[in-house]
Short mmCIF file of C-alpha atoms and ligand atoms in Angstrom, two decimals:
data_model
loop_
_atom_site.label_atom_id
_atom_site.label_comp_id
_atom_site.label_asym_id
_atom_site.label_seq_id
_atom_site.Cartn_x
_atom_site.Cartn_y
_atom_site.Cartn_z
CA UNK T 1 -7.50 10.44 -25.59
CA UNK T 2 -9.41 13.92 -25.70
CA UNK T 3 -7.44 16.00 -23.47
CA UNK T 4 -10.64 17.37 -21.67
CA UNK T 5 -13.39 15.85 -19.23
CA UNK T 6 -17.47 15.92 -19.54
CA UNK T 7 -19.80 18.46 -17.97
CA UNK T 8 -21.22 16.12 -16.01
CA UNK T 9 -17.35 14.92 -14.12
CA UNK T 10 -16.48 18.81 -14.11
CA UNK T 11 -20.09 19.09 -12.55
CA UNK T 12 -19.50 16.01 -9.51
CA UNK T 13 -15.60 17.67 -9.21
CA UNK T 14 -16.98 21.29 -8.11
CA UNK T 15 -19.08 19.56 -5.44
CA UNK T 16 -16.14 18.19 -3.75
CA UNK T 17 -16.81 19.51 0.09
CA UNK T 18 -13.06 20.09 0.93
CA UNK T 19 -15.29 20.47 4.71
CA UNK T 20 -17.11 17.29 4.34
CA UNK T 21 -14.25 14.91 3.57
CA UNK T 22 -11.50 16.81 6.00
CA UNK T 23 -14.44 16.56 8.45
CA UNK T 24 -14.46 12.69 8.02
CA UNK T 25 -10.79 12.19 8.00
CA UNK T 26 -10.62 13.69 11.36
CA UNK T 27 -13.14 11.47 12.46
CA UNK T 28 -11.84 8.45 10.81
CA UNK T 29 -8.41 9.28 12.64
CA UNK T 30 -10.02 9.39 16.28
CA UNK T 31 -10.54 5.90 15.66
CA UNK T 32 -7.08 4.38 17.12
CA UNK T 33 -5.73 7.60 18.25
CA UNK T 34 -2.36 7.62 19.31
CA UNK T 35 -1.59 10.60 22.68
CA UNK T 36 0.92 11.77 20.44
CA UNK T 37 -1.18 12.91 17.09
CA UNK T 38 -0.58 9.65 15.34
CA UNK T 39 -3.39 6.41 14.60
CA UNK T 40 -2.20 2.37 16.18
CA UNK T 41 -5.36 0.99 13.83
CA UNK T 42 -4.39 -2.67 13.34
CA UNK T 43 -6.04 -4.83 10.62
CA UNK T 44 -9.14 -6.93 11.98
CA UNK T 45 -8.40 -5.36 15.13
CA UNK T 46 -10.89 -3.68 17.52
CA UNK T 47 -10.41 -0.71 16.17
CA UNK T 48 -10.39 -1.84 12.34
CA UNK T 49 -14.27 -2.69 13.57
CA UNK T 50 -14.66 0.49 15.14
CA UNK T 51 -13.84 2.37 11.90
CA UNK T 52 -16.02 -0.37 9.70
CA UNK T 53 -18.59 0.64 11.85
CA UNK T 54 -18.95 3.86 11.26
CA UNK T 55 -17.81 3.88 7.37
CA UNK T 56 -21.42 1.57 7.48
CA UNK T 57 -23.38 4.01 9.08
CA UNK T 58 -21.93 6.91 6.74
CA UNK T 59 -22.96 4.80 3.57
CA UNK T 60 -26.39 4.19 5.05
CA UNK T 61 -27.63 7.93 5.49
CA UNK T 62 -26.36 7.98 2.08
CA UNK T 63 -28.61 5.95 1.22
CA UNK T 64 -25.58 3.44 -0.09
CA UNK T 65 -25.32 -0.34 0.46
CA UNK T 66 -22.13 -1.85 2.22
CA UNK T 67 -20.95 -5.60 1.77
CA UNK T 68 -18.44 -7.51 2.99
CA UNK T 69 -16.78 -10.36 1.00
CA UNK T 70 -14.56 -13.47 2.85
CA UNK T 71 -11.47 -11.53 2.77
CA UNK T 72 -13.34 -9.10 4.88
CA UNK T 73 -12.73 -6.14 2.18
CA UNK T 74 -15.42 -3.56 2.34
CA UNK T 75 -17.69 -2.42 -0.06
CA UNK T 76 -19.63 0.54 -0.87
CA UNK T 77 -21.76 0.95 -3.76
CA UNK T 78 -23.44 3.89 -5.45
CA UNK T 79 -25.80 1.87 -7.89
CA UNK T 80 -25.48 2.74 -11.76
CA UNK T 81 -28.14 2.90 -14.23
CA UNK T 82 -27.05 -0.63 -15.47
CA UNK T 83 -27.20 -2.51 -12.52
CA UNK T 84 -25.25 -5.79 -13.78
CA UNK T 85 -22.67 -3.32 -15.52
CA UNK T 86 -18.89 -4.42 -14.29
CA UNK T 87 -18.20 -1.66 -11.41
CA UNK T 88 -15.84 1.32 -11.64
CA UNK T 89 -13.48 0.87 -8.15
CA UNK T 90 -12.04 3.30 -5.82
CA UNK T 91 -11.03 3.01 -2.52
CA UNK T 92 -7.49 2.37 -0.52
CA UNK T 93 -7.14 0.80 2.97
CA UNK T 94 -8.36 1.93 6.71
CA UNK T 95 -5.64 -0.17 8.75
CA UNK T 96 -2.57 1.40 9.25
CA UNK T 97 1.20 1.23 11.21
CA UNK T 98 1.26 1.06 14.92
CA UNK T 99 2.78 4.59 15.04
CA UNK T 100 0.66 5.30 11.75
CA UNK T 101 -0.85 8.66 10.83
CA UNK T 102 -3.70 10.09 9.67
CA UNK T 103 -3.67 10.03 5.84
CA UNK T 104 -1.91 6.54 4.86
CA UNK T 105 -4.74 4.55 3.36
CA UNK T 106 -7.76 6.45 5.28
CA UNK T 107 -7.53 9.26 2.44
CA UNK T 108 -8.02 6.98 -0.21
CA UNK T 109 -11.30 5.37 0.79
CA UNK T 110 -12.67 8.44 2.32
CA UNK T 111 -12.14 10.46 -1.26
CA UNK T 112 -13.82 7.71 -3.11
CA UNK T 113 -16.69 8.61 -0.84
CA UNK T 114 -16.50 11.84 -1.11
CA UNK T 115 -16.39 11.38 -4.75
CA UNK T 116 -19.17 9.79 -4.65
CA UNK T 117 -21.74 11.85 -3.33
CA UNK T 118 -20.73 14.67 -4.41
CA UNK T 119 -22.11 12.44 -7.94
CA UNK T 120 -25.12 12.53 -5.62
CA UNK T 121 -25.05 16.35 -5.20
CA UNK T 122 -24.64 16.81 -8.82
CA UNK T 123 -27.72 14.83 -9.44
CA UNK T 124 -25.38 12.72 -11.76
CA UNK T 125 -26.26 9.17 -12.61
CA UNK T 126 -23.59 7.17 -13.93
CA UNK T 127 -24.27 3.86 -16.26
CA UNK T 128 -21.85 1.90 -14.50
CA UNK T 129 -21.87 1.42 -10.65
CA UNK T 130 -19.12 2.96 -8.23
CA UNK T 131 -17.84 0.29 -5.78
CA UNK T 132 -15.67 2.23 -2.52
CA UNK T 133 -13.49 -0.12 -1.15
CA UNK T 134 -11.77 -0.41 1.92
CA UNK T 135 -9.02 -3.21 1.29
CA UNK T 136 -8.21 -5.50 4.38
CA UNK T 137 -4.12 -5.02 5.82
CA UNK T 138 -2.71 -3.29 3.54
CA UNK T 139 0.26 -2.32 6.12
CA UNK T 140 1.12 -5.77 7.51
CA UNK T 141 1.32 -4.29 10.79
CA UNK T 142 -0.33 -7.04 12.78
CA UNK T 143 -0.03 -9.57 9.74
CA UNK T 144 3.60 -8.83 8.59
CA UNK T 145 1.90 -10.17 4.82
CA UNK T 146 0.46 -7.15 3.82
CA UNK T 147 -2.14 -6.74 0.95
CA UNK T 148 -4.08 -9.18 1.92
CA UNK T 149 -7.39 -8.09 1.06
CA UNK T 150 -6.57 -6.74 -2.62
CA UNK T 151 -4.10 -9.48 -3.26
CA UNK T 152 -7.20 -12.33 -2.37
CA UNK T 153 -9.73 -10.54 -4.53
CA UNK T 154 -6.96 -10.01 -7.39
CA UNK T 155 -6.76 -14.22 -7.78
CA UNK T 156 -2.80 -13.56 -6.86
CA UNK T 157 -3.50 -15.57 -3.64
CA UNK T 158 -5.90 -17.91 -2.30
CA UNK T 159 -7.26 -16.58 1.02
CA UNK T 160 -6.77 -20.03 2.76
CA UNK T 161 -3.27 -19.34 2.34
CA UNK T 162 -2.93 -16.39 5.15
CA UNK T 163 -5.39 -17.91 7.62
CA UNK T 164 -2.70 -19.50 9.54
CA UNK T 165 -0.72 -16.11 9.76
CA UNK T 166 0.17 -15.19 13.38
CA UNK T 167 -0.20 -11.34 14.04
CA UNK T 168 2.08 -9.47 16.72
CA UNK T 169 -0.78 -9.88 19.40
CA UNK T 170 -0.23 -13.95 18.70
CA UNK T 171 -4.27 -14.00 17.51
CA UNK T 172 -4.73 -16.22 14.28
CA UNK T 173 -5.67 -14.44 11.53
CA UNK T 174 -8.33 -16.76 10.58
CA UNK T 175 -10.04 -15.70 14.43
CA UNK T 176 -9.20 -11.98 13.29
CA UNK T 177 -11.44 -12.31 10.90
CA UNK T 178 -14.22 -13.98 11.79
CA UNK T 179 -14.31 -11.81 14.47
CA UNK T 180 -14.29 -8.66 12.18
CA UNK T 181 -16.95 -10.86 9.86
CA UNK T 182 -19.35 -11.51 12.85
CA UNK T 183 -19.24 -7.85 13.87
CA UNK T 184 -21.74 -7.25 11.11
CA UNK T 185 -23.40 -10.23 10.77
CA UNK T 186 -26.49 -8.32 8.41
CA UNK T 187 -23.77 -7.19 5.51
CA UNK T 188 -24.31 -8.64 2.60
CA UNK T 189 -21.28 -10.87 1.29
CA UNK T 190 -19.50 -10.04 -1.98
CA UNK T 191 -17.96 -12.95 -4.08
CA UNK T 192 -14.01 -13.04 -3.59
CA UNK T 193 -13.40 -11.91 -6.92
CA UNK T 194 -15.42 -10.42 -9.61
CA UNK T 195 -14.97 -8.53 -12.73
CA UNK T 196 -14.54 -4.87 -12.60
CA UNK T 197 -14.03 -2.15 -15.57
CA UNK T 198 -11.36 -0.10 -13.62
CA UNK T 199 -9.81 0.69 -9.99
CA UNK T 200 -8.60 4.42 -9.06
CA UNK T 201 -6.77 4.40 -5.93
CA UNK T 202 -5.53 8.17 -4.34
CA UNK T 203 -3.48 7.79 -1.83
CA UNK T 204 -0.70 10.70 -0.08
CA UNK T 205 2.71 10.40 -1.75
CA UNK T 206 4.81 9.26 0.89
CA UNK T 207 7.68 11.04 -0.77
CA UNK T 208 8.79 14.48 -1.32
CA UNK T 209 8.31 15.07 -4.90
CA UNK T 210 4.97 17.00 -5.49
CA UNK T 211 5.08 19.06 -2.46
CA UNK T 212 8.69 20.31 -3.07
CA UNK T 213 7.45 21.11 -6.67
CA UNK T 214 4.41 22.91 -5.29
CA UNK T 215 2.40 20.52 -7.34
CA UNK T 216 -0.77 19.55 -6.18
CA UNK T 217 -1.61 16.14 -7.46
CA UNK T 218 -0.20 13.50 -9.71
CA UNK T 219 -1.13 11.05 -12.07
CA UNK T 220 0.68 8.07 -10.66
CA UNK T 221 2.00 5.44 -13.76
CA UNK T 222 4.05 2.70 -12.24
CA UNK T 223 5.02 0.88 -8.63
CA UNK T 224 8.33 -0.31 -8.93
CA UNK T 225 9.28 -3.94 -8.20
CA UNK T 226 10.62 -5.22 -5.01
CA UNK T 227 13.02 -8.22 -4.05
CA UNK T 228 13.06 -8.97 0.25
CA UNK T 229 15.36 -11.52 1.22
CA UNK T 230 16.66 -12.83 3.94
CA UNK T 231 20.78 -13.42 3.94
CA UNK T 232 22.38 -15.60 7.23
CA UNK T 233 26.15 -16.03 7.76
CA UNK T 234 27.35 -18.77 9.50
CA UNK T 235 30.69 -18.34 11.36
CA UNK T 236 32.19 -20.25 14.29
CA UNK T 237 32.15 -18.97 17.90
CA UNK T 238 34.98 -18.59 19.75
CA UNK T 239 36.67 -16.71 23.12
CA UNK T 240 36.66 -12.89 21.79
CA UNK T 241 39.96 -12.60 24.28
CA UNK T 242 41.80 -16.03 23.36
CA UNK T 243 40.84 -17.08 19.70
CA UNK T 244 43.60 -15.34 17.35
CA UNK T 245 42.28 -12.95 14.95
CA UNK T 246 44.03 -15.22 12.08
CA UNK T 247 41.82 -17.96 11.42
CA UNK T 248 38.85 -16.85 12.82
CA UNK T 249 35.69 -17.53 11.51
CA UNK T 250 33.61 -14.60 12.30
CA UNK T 251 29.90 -13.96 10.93
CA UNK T 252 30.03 -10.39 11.73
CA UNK T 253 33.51 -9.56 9.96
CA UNK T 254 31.53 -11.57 6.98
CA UNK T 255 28.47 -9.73 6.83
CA UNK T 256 30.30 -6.28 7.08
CA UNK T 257 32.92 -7.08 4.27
CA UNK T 258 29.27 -8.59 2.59
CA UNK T 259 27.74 -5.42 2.93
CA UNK T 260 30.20 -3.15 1.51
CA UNK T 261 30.03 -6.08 -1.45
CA UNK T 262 26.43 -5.47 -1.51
CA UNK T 263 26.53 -1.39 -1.48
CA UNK T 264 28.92 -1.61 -4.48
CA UNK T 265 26.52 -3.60 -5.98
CA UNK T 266 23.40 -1.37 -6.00
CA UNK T 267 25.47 1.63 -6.65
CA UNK T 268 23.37 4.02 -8.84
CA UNK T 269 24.73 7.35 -10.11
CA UNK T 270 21.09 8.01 -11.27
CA UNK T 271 19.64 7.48 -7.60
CA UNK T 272 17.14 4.90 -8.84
CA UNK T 273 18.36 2.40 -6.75
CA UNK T 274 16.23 2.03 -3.80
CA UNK T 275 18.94 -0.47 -1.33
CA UNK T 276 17.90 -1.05 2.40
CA UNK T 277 19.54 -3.27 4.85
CA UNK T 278 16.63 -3.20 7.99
CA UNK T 279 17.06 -5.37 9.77
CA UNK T 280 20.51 -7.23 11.37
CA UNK T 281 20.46 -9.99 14.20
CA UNK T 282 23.61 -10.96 15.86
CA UNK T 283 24.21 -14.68 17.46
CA UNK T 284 25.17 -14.69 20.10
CA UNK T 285 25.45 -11.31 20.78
CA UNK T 286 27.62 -11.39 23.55
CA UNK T 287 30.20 -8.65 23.83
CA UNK T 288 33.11 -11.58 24.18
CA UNK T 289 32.10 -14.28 22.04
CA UNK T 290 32.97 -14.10 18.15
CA UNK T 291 29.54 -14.01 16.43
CA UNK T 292 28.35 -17.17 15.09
CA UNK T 293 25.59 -16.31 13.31
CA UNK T 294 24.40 -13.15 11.19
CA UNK T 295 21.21 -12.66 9.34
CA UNK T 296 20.22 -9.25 7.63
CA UNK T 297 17.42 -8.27 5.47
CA UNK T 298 17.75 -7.29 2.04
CA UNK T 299 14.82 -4.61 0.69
CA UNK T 300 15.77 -3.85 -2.63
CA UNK T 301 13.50 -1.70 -5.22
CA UNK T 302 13.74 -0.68 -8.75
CA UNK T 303 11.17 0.71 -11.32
CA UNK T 304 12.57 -1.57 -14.46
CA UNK T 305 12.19 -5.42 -14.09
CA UNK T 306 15.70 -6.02 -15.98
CA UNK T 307 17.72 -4.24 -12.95
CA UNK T 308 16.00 -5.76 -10.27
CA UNK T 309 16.85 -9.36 -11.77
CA UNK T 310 20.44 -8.58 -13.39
CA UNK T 311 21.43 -7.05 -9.73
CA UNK T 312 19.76 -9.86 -8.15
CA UNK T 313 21.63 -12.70 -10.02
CA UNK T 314 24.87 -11.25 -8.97
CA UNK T 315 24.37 -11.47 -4.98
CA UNK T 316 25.28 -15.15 -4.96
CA UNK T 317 28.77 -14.85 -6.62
CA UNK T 318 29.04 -11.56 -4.70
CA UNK T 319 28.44 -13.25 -1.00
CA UNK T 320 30.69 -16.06 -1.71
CA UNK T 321 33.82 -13.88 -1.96
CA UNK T 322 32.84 -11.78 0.45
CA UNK T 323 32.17 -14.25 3.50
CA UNK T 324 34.57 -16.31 3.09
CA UNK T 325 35.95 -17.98 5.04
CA UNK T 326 31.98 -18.23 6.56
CA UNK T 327 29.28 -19.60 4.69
CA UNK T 328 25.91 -17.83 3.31
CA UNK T 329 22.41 -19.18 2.81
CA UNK T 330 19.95 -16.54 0.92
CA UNK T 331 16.50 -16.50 1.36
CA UNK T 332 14.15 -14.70 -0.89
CA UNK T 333 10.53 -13.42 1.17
CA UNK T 334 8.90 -11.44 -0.84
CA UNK T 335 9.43 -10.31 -4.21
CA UNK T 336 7.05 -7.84 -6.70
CA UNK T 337 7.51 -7.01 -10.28
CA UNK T 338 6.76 -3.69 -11.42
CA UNK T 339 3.41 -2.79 -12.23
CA UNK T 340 3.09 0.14 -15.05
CA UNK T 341 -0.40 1.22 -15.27
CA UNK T 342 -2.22 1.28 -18.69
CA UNK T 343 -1.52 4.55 -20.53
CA UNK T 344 -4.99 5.60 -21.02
CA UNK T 345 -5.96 5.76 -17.35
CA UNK T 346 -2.86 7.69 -16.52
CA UNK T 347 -3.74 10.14 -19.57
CA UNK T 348 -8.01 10.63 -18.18
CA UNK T 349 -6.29 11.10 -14.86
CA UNK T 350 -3.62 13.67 -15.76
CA UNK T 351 -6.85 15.33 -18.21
CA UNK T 352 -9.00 15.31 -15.49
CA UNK T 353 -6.72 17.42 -13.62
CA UNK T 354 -5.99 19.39 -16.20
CA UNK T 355 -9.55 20.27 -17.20
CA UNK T 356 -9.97 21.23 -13.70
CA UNK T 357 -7.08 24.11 -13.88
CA UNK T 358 -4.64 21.92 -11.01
CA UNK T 359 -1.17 21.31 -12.39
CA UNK T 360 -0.71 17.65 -12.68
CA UNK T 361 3.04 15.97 -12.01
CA UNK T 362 3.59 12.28 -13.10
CA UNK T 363 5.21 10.09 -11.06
CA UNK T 364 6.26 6.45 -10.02
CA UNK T 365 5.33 5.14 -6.47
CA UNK T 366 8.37 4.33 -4.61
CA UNK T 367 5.76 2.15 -1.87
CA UNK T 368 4.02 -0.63 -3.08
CA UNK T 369 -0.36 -0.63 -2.75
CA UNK T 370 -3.47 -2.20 -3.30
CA UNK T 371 -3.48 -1.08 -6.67
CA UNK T 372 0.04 -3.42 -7.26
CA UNK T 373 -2.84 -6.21 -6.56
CA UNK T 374 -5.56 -4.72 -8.31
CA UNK T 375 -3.89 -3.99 -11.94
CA UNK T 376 -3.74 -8.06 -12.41
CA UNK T 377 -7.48 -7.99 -12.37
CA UNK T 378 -8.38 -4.44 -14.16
CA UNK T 379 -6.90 -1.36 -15.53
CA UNK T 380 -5.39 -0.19 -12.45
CA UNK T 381 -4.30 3.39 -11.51
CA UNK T 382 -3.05 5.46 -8.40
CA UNK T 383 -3.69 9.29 -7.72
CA UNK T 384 -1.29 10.73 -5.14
CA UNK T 385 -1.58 14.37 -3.54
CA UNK T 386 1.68 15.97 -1.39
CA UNK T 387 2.64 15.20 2.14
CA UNK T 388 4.20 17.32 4.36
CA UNK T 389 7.83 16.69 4.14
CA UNK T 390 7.25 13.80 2.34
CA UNK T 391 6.64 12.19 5.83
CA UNK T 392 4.60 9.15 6.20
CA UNK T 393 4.14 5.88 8.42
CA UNK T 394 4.57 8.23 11.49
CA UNK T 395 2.25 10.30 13.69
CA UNK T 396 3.23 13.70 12.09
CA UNK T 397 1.95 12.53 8.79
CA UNK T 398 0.09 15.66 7.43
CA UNK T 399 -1.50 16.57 4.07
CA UNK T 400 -3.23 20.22 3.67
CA UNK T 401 -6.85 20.10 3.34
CA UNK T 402 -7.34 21.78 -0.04
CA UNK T 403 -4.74 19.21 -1.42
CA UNK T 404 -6.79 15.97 -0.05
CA UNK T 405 -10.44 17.81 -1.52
CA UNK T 406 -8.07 18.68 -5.04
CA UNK T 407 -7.29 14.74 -5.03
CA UNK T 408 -10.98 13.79 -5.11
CA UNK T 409 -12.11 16.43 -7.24
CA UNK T 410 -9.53 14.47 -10.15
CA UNK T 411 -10.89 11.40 -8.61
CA UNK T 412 -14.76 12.29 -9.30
CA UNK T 413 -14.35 13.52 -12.42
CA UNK T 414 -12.37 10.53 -13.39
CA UNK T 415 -14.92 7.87 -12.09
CA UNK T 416 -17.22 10.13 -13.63
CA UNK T 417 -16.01 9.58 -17.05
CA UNK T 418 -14.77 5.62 -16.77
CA UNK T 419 -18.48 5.11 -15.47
CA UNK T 420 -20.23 6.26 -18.36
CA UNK T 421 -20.39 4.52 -21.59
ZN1 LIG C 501 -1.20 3.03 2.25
#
C-alpha cells in the first residue's frame, strides 16, 4: 500500500465546501424536526419521502441520476468513464430514532455527495462510477428489524421476508413501501443486488474516543458481533401477604439472583465487554402478587467471535442454578458476527487522511451499520468523525462543521483512488 494519495483525490479533497455540505445537513435535518433540536424521521414514513424528495432534486441540478431499487434504497450516480465498470459505493442512511439527531446516518449520505461533486469541481473523471446511497431503516425505529435496505441488497435476506413487519404506527411494511415507491413513480429501478468494487460508509462515532483524543477522523476496521436474546422466568403466583417466603416460587427473586449470575459472567477487566440488560417486564406486576412471569433482554457485544460464543454457551448452565426453583426458556433474536474490514481499505483510508495532513485514529465500531451488511457483498469500510460527548440517538447529537467537511475530504480522496484503475 503506498502510504500517499493521487493528485487528482488530493485535488476533489480541497474542494470539499465545509459550507455546502453543513448547509445541506441543516436542511436535511428540518425534515422531521423535533421542537426540541432533535429529527422523529421514520423509515418509509412521510417524512423519509420528504427527505427522498429533495435528495432527488439535489442530484438533478447536479446533473446526477437517482434510482430506486425494490428495497426502496436510493441511488445516486456520478457516471464513470467505463460505464458498465462495477460502482465504487458510499452512502449511509436518512431515517433515524424518534428522538434522533441530526448527524446519525444523514452525514453519511450527504458526504458521499459532497464528495462527489466536489469530483465535479475538480473537473475529475473517474473510470469507475460513484453510486451515493441512502440505505432504507437502518434504525429500526418504526420496523424494530433494522438494516433492512443494506441487508436485502447484501443477499443476507430476502426482502419478502420483512414485508409482513408491523411498524409502531401498526402500517405494514409492505404498504410503507409501496407508498414510499409510488412517491416517485419516474425513478428508475435498480436490481436488488448487483456487483460493486467497494462501499465507504462515514458515519459520526457515536462514542467518545476521537473527540476526547482531539482526533479528527478515523479509519474504522471492525463492527463487533452482537448476540440479543430474549430470557423468561416462569415462577408461580401467589398472595404477596399470605404465601411464606419458604417455598415460594418467585420469577422476580429468579431473574435478580439470574442477573447477578449473568454480570459475573460478562465480567471484563479489559472493558471489552459490552453487557446490557434493556429491557425487563414483570407479570403480573401487581404490588401484592408474587411475580409469575419475568422476561429481560439480553444485548451482548464483543469485537472477537470466540468470546461472544464461549460466554454465550455458558448462559444455559448459568440460568439453571440461578432460577431455581423457577424455570427459564432463552430466546435468541438477533445475533451478528463481527465484521473486520479488509486491511487494504482501512490502510487507503488511514493514507488518505494522512496525505491530507489530519491525524487519523483507528478504531472498532461499538454500533452495528449498513456497512455490517455491505462487507458480505464487497470490500466494506466505515469512516467515523467525533461527536460531541460521544452523544448520539438523541436530539443534542452534534458534530463540528470542520470535522463533518474533514470526513468527506478522506472520503473523496478515497473514492477518488478506489475509482480509478
Ligand atoms: Zn446510523
Amino acid at each position: 500500500m503506498k502510504n500517499d494519495v493521487s493528485d487528482n483525490a488530493r485535488a476533489a479533497a480541497e474542494m470539499i465546501s465545509e459550507e455546502r455540505l453543513w448547509g445541506r445537513l441543516m436542511d436535511l435535518a428540518a425534515i422531521g424536526a423535533r421542537p426540541d433540536g432533535g429529527v422523529c424521521r421514520h423509515a418509509l414514513s412521510r417524512e423519509d419521502i420528504e427527505a427522498r424528495a429533495l435528495m432527488i432534486r439535489w442530484a438533478e441540478q447536479s446533473g446526477y441520476e437517482a434510482s430506486v431499487d425494490d428495497a426502496a434504497n436510493l441511488w445516486v450516480r456520478r457516471p464513470g468513464l467505463q460505464a458498465d465498470a462495477e460502482p465504487v459505493i458510499a452512502g449511509s442512511h436518512m431515517d433515524s430514532q424518534p428522538a434522533g439527531g441530526k448527524f446519525d446516518g444523514a452525514y453519511g449520505v450527504l458526504a458521499a455527495f459532497e464528495a462527489m461533486q466536489a469530483m465535479d469541481d475538480a473537473g475529475i473523471k473517474t473510470d469507475r462510477p460513484i453510486d451515493m446511497v441512502a440505505w432504507t431503516n437502518e434504525e429500526g425505529g418504526r420496523f424494530d428489524r433494522g438494516c433492512t435496505g443494506s441487508s436485502v441488497w447484501s443477499g443476507a435476506m430476502p426482502l419478502e421476508g420483512y414485508l409482513d413487519d408491523i411498524g409502531i404506527d401498526g402500517v405494514r411494511l409492505a404498504d410503507a413501501l409501496q407508498s414510499t415507491l409510488e412517491a416517485t413513480p419516474d425513478l428508475p429501478r435498480r436490481p436488488r443486488q448487483f456487483a460493486a468494487h467497494a462501499y465507504i460508509e462515514p458515519h459520526i462515532e457515536q462514542g467518545p474516543v476521537l473527540e476526547a483524543g482531539n482526533i479528527p477522523v478515523a479509519a474504522v476496521t471492525s463492527i463487533q458481533g452482537v448476540r440479543w436474546m430474549n430470557v423468561d422466568i416462569f415462577g408461580t403466583a401467589g398472595h404477596a401477604g399470605t404465601t411464606p417466603l419458604k417455598g415460594r416460587h418467585d420469577a422476580f427473586q429468579a431473574a435478580h439472583r439470574a442477573v447477578a449470575a449473568l454480570n459475573a459472567l460478562m465480567d471484563d477487566p479489559d472493558d471489552i465487554v459490552r453487557f446490557t440488560i434493556g429491557r425487563i417486564i414483570v407479570e403480573p406486576n401487581s404490588p401484592n402478587t408474587i411475580p409469575e412471569k419475568v422476561m429481560f433482554s439480553i444485548d451482548f457485544r464483543h469485537p472477537d467471535k470466540s468470546v461472544l460464543e464461549r460466554k454465550c454457551s455458558q448462559i444455559d448452565d448459568l440460568l439453571k442454578e440461578a432460577t431455581a426453583p423457577c424455570s427459564f426458556k432463552v430466546t435468541p433474536t438477533t445475533q451478528m458476527d463481527p465484521t473486520a474490514f479488509p486491511q487494504d481499505i482501512v490502510d487507503r483510508l488511514a493514507a488518505s487522511a494522512g496525505a491530507l495532513g489530519h491525524e487519523c485514529a483507528h478504531l472498532a465500531s461499538g454500533a452495528f451499520h449498513d456497512a455490517l451488511y455491505a462487507a458480505r457483498r464487497c470490500p466494506s469500510a466505515m469512516i467515523f468523525i467525533p461527536c460531541r460527548g460521544g452523544l448520539s440517538h438523541h436530539p443534542d447529537e452534534w458534530a463540528e462543521p470542520a470535522h463533518c467537511a474533514v470526513g468527506a475530504q478522506v472520503l473523496a480522496a478515497t473514492l477518488v483512488d478506489l475509482s480509478t484503475n
